[in-house]
Short mmCIF file of C-alpha atoms in Angstrom, two decimals:
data_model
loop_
_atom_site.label_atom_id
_atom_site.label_comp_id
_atom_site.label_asym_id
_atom_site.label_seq_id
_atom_site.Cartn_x
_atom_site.Cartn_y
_atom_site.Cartn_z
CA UNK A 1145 22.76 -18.29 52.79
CA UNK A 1146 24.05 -15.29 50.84
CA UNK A 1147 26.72 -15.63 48.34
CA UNK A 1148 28.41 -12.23 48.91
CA UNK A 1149 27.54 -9.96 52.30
CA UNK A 1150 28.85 -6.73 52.93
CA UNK A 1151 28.06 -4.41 55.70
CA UNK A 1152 29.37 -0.54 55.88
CA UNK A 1153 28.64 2.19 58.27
CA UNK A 1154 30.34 5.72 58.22
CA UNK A 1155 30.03 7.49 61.41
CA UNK A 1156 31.95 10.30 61.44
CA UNK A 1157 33.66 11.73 65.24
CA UNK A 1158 32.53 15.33 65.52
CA UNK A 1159 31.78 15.78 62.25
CA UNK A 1160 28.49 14.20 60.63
CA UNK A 1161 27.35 11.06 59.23
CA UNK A 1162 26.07 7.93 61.22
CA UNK A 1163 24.62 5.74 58.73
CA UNK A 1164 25.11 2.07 57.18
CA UNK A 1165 24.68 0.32 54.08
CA UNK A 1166 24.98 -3.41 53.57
CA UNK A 1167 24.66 -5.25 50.16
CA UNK A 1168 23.71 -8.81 49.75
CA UNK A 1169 23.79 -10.97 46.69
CA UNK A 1170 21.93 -14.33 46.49
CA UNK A 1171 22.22 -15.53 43.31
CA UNK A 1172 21.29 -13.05 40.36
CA UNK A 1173 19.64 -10.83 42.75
CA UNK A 1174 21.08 -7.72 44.76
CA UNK A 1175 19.59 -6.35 48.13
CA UNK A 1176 20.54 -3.31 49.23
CA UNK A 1177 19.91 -2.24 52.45
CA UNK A 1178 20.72 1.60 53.76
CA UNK A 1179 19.73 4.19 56.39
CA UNK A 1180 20.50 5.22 60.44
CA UNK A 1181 22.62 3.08 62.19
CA UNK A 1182 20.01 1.52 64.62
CA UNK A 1183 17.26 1.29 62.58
CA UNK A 1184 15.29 -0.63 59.82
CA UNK A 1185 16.63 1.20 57.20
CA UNK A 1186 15.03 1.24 53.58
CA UNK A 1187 15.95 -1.84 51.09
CA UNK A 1188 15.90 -2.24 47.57
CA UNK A 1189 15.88 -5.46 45.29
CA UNK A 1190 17.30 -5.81 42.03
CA UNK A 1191 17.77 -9.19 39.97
CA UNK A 1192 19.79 -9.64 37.03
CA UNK A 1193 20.09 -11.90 34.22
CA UNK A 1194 23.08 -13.78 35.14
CA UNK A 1195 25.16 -14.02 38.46
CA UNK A 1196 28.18 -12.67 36.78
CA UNK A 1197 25.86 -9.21 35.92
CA UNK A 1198 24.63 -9.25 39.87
CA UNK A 1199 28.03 -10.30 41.58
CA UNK A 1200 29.54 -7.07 39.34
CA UNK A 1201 26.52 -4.88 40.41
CA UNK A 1202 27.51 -5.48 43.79
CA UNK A 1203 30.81 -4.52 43.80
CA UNK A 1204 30.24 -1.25 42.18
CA UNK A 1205 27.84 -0.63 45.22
CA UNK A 1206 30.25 -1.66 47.85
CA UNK A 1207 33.23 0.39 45.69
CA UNK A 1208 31.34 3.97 45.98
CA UNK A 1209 30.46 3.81 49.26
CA UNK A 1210 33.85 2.46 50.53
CA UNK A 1211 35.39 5.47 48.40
CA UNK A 1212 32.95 7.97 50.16
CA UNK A 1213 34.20 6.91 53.35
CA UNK A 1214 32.40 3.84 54.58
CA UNK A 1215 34.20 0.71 56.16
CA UNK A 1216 33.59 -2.71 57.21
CA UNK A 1217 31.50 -3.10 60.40
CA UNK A 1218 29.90 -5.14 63.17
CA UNK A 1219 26.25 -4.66 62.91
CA UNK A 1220 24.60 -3.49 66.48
CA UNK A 1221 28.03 -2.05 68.06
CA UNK A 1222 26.87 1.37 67.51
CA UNK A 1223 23.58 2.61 68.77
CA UNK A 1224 21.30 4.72 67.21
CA UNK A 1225 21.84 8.14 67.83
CA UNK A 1226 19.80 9.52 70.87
CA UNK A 1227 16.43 12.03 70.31
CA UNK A 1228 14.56 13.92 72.22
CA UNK A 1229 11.13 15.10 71.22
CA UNK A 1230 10.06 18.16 73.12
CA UNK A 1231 7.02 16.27 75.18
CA UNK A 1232 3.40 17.71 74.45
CA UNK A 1233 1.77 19.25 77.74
CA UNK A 1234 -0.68 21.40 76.30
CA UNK A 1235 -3.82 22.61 78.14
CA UNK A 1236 -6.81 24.66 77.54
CA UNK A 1237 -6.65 28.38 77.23
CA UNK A 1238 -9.80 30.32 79.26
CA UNK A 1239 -8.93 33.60 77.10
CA UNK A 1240 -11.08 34.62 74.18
CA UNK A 1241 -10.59 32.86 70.91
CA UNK A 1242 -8.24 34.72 68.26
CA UNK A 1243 -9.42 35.50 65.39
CA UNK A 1244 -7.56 32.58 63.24
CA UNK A 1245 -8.35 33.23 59.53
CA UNK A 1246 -7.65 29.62 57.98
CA UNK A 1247 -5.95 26.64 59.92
CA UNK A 1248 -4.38 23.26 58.29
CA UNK A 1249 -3.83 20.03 60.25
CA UNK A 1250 -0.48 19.02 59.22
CA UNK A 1251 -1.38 15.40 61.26
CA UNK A 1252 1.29 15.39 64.49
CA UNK A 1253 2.77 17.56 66.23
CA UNK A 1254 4.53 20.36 64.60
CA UNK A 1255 7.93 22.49 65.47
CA UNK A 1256 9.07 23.83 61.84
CA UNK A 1257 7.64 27.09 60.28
CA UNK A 1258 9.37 30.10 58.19
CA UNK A 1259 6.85 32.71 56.01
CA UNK A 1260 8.42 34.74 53.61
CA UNK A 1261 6.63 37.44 51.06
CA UNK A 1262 6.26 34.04 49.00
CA UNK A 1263 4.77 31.19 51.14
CA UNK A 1264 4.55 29.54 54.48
CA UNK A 1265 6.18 26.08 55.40
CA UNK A 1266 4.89 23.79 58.02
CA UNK A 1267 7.06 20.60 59.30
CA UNK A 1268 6.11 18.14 61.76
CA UNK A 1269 6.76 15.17 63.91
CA UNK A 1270 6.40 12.79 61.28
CA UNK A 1271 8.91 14.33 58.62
CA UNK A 1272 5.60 16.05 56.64
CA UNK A 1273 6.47 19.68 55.62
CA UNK A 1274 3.77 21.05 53.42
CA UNK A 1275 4.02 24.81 51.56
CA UNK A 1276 0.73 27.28 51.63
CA UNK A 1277 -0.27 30.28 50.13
CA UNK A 1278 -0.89 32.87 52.39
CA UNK A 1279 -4.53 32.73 51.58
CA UNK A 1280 -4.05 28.90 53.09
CA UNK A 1281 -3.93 26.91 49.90
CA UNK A 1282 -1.67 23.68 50.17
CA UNK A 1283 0.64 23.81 47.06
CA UNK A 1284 3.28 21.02 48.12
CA UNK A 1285 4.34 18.33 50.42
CA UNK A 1286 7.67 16.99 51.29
CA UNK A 1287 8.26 13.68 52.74
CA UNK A 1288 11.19 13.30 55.04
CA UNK A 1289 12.52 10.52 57.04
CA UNK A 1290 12.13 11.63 60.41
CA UNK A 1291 10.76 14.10 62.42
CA UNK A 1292 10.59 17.88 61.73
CA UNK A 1293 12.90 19.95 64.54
CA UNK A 1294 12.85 23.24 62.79
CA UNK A 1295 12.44 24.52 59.42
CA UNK A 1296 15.01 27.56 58.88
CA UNK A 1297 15.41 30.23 55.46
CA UNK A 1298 19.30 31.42 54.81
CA UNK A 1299 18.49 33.83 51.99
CA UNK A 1300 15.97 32.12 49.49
CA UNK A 1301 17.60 28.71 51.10
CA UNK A 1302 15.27 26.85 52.74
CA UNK A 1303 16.62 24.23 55.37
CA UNK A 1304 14.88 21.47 57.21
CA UNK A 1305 16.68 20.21 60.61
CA UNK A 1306 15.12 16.28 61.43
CA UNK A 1307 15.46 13.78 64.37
CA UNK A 1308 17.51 11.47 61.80
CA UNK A 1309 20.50 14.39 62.27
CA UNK A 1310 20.12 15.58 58.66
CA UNK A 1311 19.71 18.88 57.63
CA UNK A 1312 17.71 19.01 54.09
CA UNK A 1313 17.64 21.51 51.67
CA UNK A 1314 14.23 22.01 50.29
CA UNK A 1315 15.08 25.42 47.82
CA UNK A 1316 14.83 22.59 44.80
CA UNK A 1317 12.45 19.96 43.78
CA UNK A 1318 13.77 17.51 45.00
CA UNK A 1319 14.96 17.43 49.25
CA UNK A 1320 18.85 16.89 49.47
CA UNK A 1321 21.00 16.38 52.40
CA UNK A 1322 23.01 19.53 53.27
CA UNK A 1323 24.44 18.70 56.74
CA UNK A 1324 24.72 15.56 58.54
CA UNK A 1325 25.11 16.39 62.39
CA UNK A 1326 27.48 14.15 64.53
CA UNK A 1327 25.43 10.89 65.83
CA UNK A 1328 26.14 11.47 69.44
CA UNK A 1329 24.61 14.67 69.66
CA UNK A 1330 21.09 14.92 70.47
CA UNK A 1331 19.94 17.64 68.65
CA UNK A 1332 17.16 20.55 70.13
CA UNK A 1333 17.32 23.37 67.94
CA UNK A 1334 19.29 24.47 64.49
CA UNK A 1335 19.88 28.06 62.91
CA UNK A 1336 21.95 29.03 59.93
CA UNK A 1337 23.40 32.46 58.42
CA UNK A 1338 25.38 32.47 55.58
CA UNK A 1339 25.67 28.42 55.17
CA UNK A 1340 27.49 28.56 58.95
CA UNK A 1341 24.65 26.23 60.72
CA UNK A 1342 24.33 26.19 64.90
CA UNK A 1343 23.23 23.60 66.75
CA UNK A 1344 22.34 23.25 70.31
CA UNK A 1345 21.69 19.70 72.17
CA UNK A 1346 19.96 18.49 75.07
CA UNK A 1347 23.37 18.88 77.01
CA UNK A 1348 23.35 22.35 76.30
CA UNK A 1349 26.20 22.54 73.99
CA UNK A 1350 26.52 24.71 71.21
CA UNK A 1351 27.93 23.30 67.83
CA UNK A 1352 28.85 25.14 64.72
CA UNK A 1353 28.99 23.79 61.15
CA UNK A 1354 30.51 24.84 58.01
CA UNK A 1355 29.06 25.20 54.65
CA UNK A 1356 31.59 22.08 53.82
CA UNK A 1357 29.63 20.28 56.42
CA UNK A 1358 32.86 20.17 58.57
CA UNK A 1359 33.21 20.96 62.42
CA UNK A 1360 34.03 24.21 63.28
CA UNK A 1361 33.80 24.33 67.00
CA UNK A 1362 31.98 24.13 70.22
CA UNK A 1363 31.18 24.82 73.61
CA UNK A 1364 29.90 23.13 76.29
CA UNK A 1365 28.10 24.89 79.38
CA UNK A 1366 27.23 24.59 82.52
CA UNK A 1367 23.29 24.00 81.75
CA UNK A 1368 21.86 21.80 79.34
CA UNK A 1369 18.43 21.45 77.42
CA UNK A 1370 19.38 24.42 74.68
CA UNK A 1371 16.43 24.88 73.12
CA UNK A 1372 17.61 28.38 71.68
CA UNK A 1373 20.26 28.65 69.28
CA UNK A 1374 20.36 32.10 66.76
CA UNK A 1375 22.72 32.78 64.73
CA UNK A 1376 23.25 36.46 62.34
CA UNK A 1377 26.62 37.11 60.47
CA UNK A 1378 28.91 37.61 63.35
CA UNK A 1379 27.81 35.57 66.61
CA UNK A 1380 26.07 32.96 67.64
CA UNK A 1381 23.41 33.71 70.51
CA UNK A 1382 23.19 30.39 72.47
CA UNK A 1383 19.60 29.60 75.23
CA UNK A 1384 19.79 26.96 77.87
CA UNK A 1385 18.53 25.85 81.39
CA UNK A 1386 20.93 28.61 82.87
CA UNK A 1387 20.24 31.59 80.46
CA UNK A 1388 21.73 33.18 77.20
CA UNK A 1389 25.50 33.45 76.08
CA UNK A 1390 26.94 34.53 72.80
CA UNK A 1391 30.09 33.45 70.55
CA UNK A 1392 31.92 34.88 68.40
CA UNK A 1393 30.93 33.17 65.08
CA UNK A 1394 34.35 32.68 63.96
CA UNK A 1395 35.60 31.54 66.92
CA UNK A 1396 33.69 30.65 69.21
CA UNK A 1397 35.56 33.18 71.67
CA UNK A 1398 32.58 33.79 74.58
CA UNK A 1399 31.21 37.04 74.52
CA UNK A 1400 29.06 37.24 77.30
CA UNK A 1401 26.38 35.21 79.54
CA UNK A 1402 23.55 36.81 81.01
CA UNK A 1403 21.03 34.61 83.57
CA UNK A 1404 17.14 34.38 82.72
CA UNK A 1405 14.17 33.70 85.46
CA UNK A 1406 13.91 30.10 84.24
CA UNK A 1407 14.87 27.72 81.20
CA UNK A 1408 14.74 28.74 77.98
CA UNK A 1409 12.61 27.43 75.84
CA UNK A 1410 12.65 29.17 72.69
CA UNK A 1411 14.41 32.25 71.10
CA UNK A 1412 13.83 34.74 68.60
CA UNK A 1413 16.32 37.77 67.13
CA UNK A 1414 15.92 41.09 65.31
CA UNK A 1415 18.93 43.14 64.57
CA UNK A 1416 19.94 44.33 67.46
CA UNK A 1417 18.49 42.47 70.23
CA UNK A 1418 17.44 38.46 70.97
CA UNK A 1419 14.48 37.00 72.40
CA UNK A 1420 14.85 34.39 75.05
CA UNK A 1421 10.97 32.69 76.06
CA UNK A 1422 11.81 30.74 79.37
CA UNK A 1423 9.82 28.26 81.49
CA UNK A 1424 8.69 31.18 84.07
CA UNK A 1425 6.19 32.73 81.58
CA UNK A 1426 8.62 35.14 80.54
CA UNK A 1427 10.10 36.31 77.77
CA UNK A 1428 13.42 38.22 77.73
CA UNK A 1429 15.01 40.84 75.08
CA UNK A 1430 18.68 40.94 75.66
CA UNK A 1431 20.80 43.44 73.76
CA UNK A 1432 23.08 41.80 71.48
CA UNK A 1433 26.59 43.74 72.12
CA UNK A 1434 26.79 42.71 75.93
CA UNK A 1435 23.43 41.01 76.66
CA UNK A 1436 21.55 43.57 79.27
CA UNK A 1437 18.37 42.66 79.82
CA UNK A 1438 16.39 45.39 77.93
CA UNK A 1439 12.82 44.39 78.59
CA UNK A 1440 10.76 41.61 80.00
CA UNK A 1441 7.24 40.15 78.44
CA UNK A 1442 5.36 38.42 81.24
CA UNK A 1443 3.32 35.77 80.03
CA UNK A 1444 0.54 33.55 82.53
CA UNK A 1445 2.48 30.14 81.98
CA UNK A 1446 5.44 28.72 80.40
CA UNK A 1447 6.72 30.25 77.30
CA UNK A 1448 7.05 27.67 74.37
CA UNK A 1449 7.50 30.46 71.02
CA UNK A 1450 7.79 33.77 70.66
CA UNK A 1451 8.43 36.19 67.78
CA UNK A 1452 7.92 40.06 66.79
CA UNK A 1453 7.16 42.43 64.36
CA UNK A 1454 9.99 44.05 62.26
CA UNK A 1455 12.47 45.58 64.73
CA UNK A 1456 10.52 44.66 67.72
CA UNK A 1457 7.68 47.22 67.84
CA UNK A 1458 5.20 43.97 69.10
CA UNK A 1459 6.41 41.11 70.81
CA UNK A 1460 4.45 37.88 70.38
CA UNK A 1461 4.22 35.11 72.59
CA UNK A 1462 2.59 31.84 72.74
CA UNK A 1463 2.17 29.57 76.07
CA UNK A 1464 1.61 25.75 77.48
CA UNK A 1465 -1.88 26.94 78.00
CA UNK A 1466 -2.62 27.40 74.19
CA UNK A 1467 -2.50 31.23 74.17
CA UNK A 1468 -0.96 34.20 72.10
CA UNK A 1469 0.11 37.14 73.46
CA UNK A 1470 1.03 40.55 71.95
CA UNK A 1471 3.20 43.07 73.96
CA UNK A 1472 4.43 46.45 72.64
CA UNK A 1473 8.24 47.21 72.90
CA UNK A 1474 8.65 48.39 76.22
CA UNK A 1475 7.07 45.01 77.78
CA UNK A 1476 3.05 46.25 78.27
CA UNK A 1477 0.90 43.55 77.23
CA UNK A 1478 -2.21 44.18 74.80
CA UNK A 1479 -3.49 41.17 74.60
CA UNK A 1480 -4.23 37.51 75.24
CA UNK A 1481 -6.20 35.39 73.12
CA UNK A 1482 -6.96 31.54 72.87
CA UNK A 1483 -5.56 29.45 69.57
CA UNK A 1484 -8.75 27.00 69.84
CA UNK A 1485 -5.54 24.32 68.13
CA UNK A 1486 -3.21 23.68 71.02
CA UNK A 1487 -0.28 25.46 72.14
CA UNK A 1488 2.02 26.98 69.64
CA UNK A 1489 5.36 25.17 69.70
CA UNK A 1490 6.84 27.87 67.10
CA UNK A 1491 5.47 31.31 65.96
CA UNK A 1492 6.32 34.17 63.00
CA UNK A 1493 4.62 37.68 61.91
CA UNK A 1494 4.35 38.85 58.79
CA UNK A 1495 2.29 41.85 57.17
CA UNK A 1496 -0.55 41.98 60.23
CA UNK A 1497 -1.12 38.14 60.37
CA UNK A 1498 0.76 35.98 63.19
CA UNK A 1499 1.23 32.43 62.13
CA UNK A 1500 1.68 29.74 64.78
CA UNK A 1501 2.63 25.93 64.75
CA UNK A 1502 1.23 23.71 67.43
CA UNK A 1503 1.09 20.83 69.93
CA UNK A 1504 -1.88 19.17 67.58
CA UNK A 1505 0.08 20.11 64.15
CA UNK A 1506 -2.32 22.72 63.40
CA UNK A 1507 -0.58 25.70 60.82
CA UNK A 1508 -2.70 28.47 61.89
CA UNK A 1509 -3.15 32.08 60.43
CA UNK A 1510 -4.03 34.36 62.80
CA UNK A 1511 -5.43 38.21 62.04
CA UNK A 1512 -3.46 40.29 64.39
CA UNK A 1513 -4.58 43.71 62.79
CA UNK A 1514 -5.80 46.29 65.49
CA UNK A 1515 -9.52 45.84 64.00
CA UNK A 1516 -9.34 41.81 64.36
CA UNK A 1517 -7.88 41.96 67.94
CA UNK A 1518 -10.29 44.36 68.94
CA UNK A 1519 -13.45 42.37 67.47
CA UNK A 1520 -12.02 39.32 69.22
CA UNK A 1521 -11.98 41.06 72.39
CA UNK A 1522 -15.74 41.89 72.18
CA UNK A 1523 -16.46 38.37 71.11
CA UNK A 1524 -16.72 38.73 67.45
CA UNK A 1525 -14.15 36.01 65.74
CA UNK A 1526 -14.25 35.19 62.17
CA UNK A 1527 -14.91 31.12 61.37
CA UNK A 1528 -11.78 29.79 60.28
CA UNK A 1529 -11.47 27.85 56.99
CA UNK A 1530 -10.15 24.36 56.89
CA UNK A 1531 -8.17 24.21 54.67
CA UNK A 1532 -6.97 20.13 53.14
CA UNK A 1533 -4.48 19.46 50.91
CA UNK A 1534 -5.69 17.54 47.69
CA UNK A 1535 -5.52 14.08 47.60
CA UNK A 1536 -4.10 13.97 44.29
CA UNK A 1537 -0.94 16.03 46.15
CA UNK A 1538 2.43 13.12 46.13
CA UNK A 1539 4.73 14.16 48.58
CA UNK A 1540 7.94 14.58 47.02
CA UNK A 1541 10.83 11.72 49.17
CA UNK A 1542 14.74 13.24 49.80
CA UNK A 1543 16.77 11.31 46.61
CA UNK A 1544 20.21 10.58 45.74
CA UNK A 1545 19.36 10.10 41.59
CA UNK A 1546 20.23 12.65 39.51
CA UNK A 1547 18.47 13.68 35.84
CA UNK A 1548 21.47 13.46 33.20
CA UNK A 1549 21.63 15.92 30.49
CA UNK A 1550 24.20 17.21 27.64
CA UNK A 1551 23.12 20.66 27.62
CA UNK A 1552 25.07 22.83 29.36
CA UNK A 1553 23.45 26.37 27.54
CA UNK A 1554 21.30 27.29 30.73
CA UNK A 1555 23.07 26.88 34.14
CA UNK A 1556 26.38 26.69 35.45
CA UNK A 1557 28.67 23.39 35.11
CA UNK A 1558 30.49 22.87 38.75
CA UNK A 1559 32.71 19.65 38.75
CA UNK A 1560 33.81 16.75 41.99
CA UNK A 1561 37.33 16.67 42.69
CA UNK A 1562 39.29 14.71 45.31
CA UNK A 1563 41.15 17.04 47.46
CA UNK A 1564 43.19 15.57 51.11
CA UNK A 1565 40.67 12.64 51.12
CA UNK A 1566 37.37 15.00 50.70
CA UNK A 1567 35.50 15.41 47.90
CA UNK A 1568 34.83 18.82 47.09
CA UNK A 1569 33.75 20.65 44.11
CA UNK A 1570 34.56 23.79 42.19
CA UNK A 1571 33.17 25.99 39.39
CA UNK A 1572 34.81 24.83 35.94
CA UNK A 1573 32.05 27.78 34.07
CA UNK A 1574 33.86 31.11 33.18
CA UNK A 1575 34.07 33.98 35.17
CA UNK A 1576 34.16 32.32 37.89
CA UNK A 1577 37.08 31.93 40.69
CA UNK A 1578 37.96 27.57 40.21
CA UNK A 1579 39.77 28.02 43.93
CA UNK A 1580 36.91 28.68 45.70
CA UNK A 1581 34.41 25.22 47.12
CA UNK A 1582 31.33 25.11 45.72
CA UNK A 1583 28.45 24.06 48.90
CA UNK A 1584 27.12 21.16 47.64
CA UNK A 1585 25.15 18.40 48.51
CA UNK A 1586 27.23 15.07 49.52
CA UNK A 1587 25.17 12.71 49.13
CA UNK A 1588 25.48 13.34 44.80
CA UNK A 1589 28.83 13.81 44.73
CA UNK A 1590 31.53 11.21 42.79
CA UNK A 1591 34.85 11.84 41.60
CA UNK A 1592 35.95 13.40 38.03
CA UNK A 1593 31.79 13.59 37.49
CA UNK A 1594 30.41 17.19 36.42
CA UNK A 1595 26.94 18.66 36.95
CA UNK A 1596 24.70 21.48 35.73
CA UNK A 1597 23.12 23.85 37.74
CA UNK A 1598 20.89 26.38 38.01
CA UNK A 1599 23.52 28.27 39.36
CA UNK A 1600 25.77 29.77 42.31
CA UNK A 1601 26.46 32.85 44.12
CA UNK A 1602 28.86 33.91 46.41
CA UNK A 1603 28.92 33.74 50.41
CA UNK A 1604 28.01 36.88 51.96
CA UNK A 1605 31.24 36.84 53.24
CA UNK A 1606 33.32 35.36 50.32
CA UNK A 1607 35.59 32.50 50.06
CA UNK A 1608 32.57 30.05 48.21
CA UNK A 1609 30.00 29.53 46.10
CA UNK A 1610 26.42 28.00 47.24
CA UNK A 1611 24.76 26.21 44.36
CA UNK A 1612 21.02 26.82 43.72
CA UNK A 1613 17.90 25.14 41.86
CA UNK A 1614 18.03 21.65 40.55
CA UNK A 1615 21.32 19.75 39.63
CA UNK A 1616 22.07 17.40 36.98
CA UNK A 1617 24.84 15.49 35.98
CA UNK A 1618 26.23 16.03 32.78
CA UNK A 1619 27.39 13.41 30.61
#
């Protein structure tokens, strides 16, 4: 029998945690158990040279968590927190094949994909994300805890959304938590602008988030299943089983609704318009001051992804059937062409190439230049390259252990404060404003303790900082 037990959970009403740690001391040695209320969790085992060394170790354990909010529980009286994973119907497309350039099997199922000028990110059902050149070479993994949902960029930010309600930032070497989303929602779908995240749930309500990783508001609807949620830097545009509606971002004040022909399944947005792919093969472009219905896309089956070119001039599609489509603005369609990897659960264009995520976990590049589309069309595809990541390639695992350091000559120094029974943290550098919050991530943060870092920049629209690049902790 143990000497000492203690068992914590912190599960937060409406605003984000739903986790538990329990610490158990046997003698000289220390187990420390931690993760989702509901599951497993991970442990870790520590003995010390004398029981007086481990019963103190303890304590310390049980001290930070208490003062970050945990409390003494009952373990099973919560549940683990519900998730739905989108379910895989995929069949065969009888188009022509595409003319993919490179694919890479991520290995399951994959939802999460942004491309930027830089690189292109892949997530997937089993918490993989993996970075690749354009060219397809794999140049690094990450390894999170559960599932991929999406992957989403807020300025050189890079966000992961996962099925364990965490929201990781991947911008720095190492994954840290950036949002923890309330346990009884089951999430669908997450966007961000300006560290303000959205998420919408399998009951169809839309949920907004600050960059304190505090509740801002919500809204419930009639439908449910909200597979769309987009947000830019003054609404929120909001897809469900009984069409689109938009919020004020602020707010939350409704701004309109506008019905679809079926459920939406998936939603794209370019500056003045959104993109609403529904279960009737169809995808919508709604104007984004009062939501007219500007032009319909009309795909062969049920739309799972769709995307465009810059400001709309193509609009891409990709169906249950495992094709690709390419419309041009006003809604005639130039194309359909087979993936030859399953259907593509998410999809994004950049600089003549349309990359697509699918039911098998395939990342695929495809060459959606007029030449290439035309070749394909006459039967003339390119072979795709295979690409594999390296075997020597470690994925890198989300971490709450900081590097300490004394230097504080490169980077900015940003300290934790206790402030109405939050821990928040401010700029202590000069030049900068000490009243504003620095965005930073929880799970790292103690009282009185300062850190260095790469450095921050204002919100677009003021009010905070939002740290970037690695963090240390001074001492």
């Amino acid at each position: 029998m143990a000497d000492d037990h203690t068992y914590l959970e912190l599960s937060e009403e409406g605003g984000g945690a739903h986790k538990f740690y329990e610490v158990v001391r046997e003698g000289t040695r220390v187990t420390v158990t931690y993760g989702r209320i509901g599951e497993r969790g991970q442990t870790k085992v520590t003995d010390f040279a004398t029981e007086q060394q481990a019963r103190a170790a303890a304590a310390k354990k049980v001290n930070e968590k208490t003062r970050k909010g945990y409390a003494p529980a009952v373990r099973g009286q919560r549940v683990r927190r519900p998730v739905t994973r989108r379910p895989i119907v995929s069949n065969r497309s009888t188009a022509d094949q595409a003319p993919v350039l490179w694919r890479f099997a991520s290995g399951a199922a994959a939802f999460g994909i942004f491309v930027d000028e830089n690189r292109c990110w892949v997530g997937n059902q089993h918490g993989d994300v993996y970075t690749l050149t354009h060219g397809g070479g794999v140049t690094g993994r990450f390894r999170l805890p559960d599932g991929v949902k999406c992957i989403v960029a807020d300025d050189f930010w890079i966000y992961a959304g996962c099925d364990d309600g965490k929201v990781y930032d991947l911008s720095g070497k190492v994954p840290r938590v950036a949002y923890e989303i309330s346990a009884d929602v089951d999430i669908y779908w997450l966007d961000i602008d300006d560290a303000t995240l959205g998420v919408s749930d399998r009951n169809g309500r839309i949920t907004t988030i600050d960059h304190e990783d505090e509740f801002q508001w919500a809204r419930d609807v009639e439908g449910d299943s909200a597979w769309m949620v987009r947000c830019d830097g003054d609404r929120v545009y909001h897809g469900h089983s009984r069409g689109v509606a938009c919020y004020d971002a602020a707010d939350g004040t409704p701004r309109w609704q506008t019905p679809v022909s079926g459920n939406v399944l998936f939603g794209w947005q370019e500056a003045d318009s959104v993109y609403a792919g529904t279960g009737r093969g169809r995808v919508h472009r709604l104007n984004k001051a009062d939501g007219a219905v500007t032009a319909v896309y009309a795909c062969d089956a049920a739309v799972f992804s769709c995307a465009t070119a810059p400001g709309g001039r193509y609009v891409f599609a990709g169906d249950n059937h495992s094709s690709v489509y390419c419309f041009d603005e006003s809604g005639r369609r130039l194309w359909k062409l087979a993936t030859g990897c399953g259907s593509a659960f998410s999809m994004q264009f950049l600089d003549d190439r349309l990359y697509i995520v699918t039911t098998d976990g395939t990342l695929a590049c495809v060459d959606a230049s007029e030449a290439a589309i035309r070749a394909a069309q006459e039967g003339t595809v390119p072979e795709p390259v295979d690409v594999k990541a390296a075997a020597s390639l470690r994925p890198v695992e989300p971490s709450g252990a900081l590097e300490t350091t004394a230097d504080t000559g490169d980077g900015v120094v940003v300290e934790c404060y206790q402030e109405g029974g939050r821990l928040r943290v401010r700029v202590v550098s000069p030049g900068y404003d000490s009243t504003w919050h620095v965005q930073f991530p929880k799970g790292v943060r103690q009282a009185g303790a300062r850190y260095l870092v790469d450095g921050v920049r204002p919100s677009g629209r003021g009010g905070f900082y939002r740290a970037h690049g690695d963090i240390k902790r001074l001492v």
